[in-house]
Tab-separated table of C-alpha atoms in Angstrom:
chain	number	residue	atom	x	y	z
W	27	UNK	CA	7.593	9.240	-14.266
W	28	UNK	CA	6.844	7.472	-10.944
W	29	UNK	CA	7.295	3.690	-10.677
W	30	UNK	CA	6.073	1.235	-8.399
W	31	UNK	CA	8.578	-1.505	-8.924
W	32	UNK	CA	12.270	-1.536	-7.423
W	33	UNK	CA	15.424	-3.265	-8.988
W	34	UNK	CA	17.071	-6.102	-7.088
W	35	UNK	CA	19.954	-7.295	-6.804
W	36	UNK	CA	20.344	-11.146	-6.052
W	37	UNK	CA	22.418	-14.255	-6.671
W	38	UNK	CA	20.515	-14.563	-10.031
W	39	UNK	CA	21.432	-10.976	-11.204
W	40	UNK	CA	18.838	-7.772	-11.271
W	41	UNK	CA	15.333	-8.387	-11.029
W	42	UNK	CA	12.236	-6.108	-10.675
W	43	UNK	CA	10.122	-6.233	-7.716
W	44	UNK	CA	6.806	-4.252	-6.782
W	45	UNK	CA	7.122	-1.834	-3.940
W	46	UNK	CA	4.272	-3.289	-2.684
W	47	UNK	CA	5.490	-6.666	-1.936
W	48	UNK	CA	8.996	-5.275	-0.864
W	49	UNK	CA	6.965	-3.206	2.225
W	50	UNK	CA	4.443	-6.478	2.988
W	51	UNK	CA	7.914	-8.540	3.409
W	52	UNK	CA	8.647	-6.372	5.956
W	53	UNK	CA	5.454	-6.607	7.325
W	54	UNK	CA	4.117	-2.980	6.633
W	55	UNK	CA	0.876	-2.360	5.843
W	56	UNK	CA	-1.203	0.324	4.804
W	57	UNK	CA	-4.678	1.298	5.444
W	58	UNK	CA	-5.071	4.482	2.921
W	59	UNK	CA	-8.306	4.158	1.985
W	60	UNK	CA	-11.982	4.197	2.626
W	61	UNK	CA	-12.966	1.492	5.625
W	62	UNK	CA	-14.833	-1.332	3.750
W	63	UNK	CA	-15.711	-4.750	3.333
W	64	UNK	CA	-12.876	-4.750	0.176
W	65	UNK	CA	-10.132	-2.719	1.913
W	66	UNK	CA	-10.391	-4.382	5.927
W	67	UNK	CA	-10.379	-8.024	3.736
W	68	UNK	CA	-7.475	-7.628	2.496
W	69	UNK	CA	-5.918	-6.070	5.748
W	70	UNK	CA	-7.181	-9.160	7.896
W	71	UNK	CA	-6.194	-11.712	5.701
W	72	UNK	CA	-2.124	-9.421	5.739
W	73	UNK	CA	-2.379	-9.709	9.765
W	74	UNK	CA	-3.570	-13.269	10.039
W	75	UNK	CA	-0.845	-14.695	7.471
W	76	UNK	CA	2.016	-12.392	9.563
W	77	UNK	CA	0.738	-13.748	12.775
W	78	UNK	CA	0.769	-17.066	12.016
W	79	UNK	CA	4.666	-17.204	10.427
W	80	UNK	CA	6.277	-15.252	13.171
W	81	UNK	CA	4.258	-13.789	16.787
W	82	UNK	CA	7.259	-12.453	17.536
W	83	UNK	CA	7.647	-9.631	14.773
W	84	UNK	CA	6.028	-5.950	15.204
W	85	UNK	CA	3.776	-5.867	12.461
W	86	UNK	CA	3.453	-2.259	10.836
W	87	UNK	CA	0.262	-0.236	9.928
W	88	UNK	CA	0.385	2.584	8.246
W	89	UNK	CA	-2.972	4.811	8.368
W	90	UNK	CA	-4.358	7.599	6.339
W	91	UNK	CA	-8.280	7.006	6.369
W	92	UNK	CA	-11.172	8.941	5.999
W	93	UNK	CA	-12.842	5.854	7.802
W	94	UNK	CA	-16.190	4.345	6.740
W	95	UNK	CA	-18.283	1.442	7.303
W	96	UNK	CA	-18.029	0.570	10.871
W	97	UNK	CA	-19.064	-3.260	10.813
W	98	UNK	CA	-15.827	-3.680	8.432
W	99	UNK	CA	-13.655	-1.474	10.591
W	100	UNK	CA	-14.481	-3.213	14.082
W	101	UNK	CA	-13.511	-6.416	11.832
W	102	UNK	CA	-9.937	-5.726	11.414
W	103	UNK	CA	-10.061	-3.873	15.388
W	104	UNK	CA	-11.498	-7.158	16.722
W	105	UNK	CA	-8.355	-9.241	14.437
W	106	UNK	CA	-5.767	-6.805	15.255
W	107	UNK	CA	-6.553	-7.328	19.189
W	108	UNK	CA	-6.621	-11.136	18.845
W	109	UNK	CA	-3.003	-11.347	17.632
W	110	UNK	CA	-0.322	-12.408	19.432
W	111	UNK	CA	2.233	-10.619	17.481
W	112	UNK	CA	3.106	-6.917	18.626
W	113	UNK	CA	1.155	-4.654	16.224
W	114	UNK	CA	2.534	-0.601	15.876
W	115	UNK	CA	0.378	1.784	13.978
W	116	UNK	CA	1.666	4.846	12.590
W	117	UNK	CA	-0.785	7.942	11.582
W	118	UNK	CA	0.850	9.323	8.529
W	119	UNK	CA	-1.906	11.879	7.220
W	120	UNK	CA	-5.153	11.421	9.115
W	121	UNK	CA	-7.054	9.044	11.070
W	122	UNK	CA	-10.563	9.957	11.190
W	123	UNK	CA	-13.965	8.195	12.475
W	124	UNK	CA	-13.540	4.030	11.696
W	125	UNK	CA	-9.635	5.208	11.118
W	126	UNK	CA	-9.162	6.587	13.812
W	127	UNK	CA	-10.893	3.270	15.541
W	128	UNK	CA	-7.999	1.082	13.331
W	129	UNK	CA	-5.219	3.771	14.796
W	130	UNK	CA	-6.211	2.856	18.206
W	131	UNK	CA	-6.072	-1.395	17.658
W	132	UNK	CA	-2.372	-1.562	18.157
W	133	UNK	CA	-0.981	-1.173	21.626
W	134	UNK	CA	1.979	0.961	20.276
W	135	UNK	CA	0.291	4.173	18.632
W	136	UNK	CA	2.127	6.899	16.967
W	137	UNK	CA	1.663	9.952	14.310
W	138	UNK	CA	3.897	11.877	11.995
W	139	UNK	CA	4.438	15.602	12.704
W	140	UNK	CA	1.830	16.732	10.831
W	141	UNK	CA	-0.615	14.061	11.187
W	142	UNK	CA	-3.853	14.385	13.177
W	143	UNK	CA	-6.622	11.666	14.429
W	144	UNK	CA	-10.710	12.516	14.653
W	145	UNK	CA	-13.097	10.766	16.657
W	146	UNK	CA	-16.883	11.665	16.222
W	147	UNK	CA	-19.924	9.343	16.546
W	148	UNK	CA	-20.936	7.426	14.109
W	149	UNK	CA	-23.771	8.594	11.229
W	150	UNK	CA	-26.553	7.659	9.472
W	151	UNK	CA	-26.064	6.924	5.888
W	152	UNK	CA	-29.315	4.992	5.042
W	153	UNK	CA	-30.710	7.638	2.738
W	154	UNK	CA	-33.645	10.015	3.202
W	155	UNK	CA	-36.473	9.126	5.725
W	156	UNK	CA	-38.878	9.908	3.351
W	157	UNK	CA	-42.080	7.173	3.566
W	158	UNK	CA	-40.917	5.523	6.889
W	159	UNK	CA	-42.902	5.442	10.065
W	160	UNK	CA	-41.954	6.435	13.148
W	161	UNK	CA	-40.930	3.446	14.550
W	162	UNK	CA	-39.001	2.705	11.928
W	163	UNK	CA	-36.633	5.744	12.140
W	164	UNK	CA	-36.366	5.122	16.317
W	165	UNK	CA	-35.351	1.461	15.287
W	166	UNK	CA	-32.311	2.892	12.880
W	167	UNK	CA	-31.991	5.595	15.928
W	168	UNK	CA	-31.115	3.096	18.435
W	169	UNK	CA	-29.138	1.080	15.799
W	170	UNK	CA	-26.680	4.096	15.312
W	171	UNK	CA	-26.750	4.831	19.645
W	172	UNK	CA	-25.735	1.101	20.159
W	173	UNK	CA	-23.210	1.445	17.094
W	174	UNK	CA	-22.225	4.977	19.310
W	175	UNK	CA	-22.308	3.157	22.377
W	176	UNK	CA	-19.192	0.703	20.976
W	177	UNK	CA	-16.843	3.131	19.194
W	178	UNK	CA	-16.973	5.347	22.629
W	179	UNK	CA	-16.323	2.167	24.976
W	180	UNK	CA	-13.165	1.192	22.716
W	181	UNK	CA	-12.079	4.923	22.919
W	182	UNK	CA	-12.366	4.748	26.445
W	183	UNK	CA	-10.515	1.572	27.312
W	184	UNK	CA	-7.651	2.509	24.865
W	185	UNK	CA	-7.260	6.388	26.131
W	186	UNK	CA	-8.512	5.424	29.919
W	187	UNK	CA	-11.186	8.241	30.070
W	188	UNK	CA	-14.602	7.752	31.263
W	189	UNK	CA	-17.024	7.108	28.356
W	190	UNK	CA	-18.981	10.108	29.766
W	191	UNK	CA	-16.225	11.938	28.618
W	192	UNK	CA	-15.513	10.289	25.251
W	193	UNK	CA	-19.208	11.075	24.758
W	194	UNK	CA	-19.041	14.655	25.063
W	195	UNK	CA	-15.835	14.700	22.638
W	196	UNK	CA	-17.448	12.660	20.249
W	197	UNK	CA	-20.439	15.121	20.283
W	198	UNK	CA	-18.723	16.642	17.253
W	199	UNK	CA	-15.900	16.225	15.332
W	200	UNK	CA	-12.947	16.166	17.442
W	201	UNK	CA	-9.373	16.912	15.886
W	202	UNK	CA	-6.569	16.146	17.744
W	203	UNK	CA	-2.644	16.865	16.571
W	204	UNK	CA	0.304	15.159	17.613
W	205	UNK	CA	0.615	16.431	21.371
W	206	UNK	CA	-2.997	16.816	21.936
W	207	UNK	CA	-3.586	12.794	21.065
W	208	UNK	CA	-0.662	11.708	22.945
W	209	UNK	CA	-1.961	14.000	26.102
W	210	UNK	CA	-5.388	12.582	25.535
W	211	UNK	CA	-3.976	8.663	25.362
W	212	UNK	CA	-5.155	8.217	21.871
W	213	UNK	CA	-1.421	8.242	20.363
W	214	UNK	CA	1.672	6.750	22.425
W	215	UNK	CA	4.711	8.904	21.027
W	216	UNK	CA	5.432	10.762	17.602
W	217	UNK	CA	6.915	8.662	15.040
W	218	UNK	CA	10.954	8.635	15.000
W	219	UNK	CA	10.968	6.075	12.658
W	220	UNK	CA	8.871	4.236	9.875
């Protein structure tokens, strides 16, 4: 049976301690989850308290996301740019769409072996279209190409391409492994170490 709790040792004898708060003392944190207003709370309020007792530690985040709402995820991108401390992400499964964004927040990017990172533009979850007029569809239209337009310009400045470019990879789902996001400038290095 799996447990989530470690045994200490300290001055005061043995004592039980989640693994949770053992890996947020040493200021790891994971995004492994759906991107929404719940998850990209709690990661903002973990990066604000880090930065503000110590701008001099890395701070650690850990990323396995199918990604998600992209108002939450630019959130935590925005906060994770702001800091002053040094900020290391670390793909350890997949970083796709508003993960993928998250990956790309910390100046020092890097991916497990088998790990991979997807861009794509963003897409319309609104429901059906079913009893709206036309210019009510070409108003959530150019929501989603101004939504597009911001996800590609943040690709661009982090990898350095031309957003022309970052527009035709976005097209479709784009899948990149270990070598093929460090050639493209979306990862830094592979992981040697968590």
């Amino acid at each position: 049976m799996l447990t989530n709790n470690l045994l200490m040792e300290s001055a005061h004898g043995y004592s039980s301690i989640g693994v949770d708060a053992a890996l947020l003392s040493q200021r790891k944190i994971f995004m492994t989850e759906k991107v929404d207003d719940d998850s990209c709370r709690a990661l903002i309020q973990q990066l604000i308290y880090f930065d503000s007792q110590n701008q001099d530690e890395e701070i650690v985040m850990y990323i396995n996301s199918p990604g998600g709402f992209v108002s939450s995820g630019l959130a935590v991108y925005d906060t994770m740019r702001m800091l002053k401390s040094p900020i290391r992400t670390v793909c350890i499964g997949t970083a796709a769409s508003m993960g993928a964004i998250l990956f790309l927040g910390a100046d020092r990017r890097e991916m497990l072996p088998h790990s991979q990172i997807m861009i794509h533009d963003p897409s319309y979850g609104g429901g059906g279209y079913a009893g709206k007029k036309p210019h009510e569809i070409q108003k959530e239209v150019d929501e989603l190409n101004k939504i597009r337009e911001q996800t590609c310009k943040i690709i661009a400045e982090r990898t350095g391409h031309p957003i022309k470019e970052i527009y035709k990879k976005t097209a479709v789902d784009s899948y990149f492994g270990v070598q093929e996001a460090i050639d493209f400038g979306l990862a830094t290095g592979a992981a040697e170490n968590l």
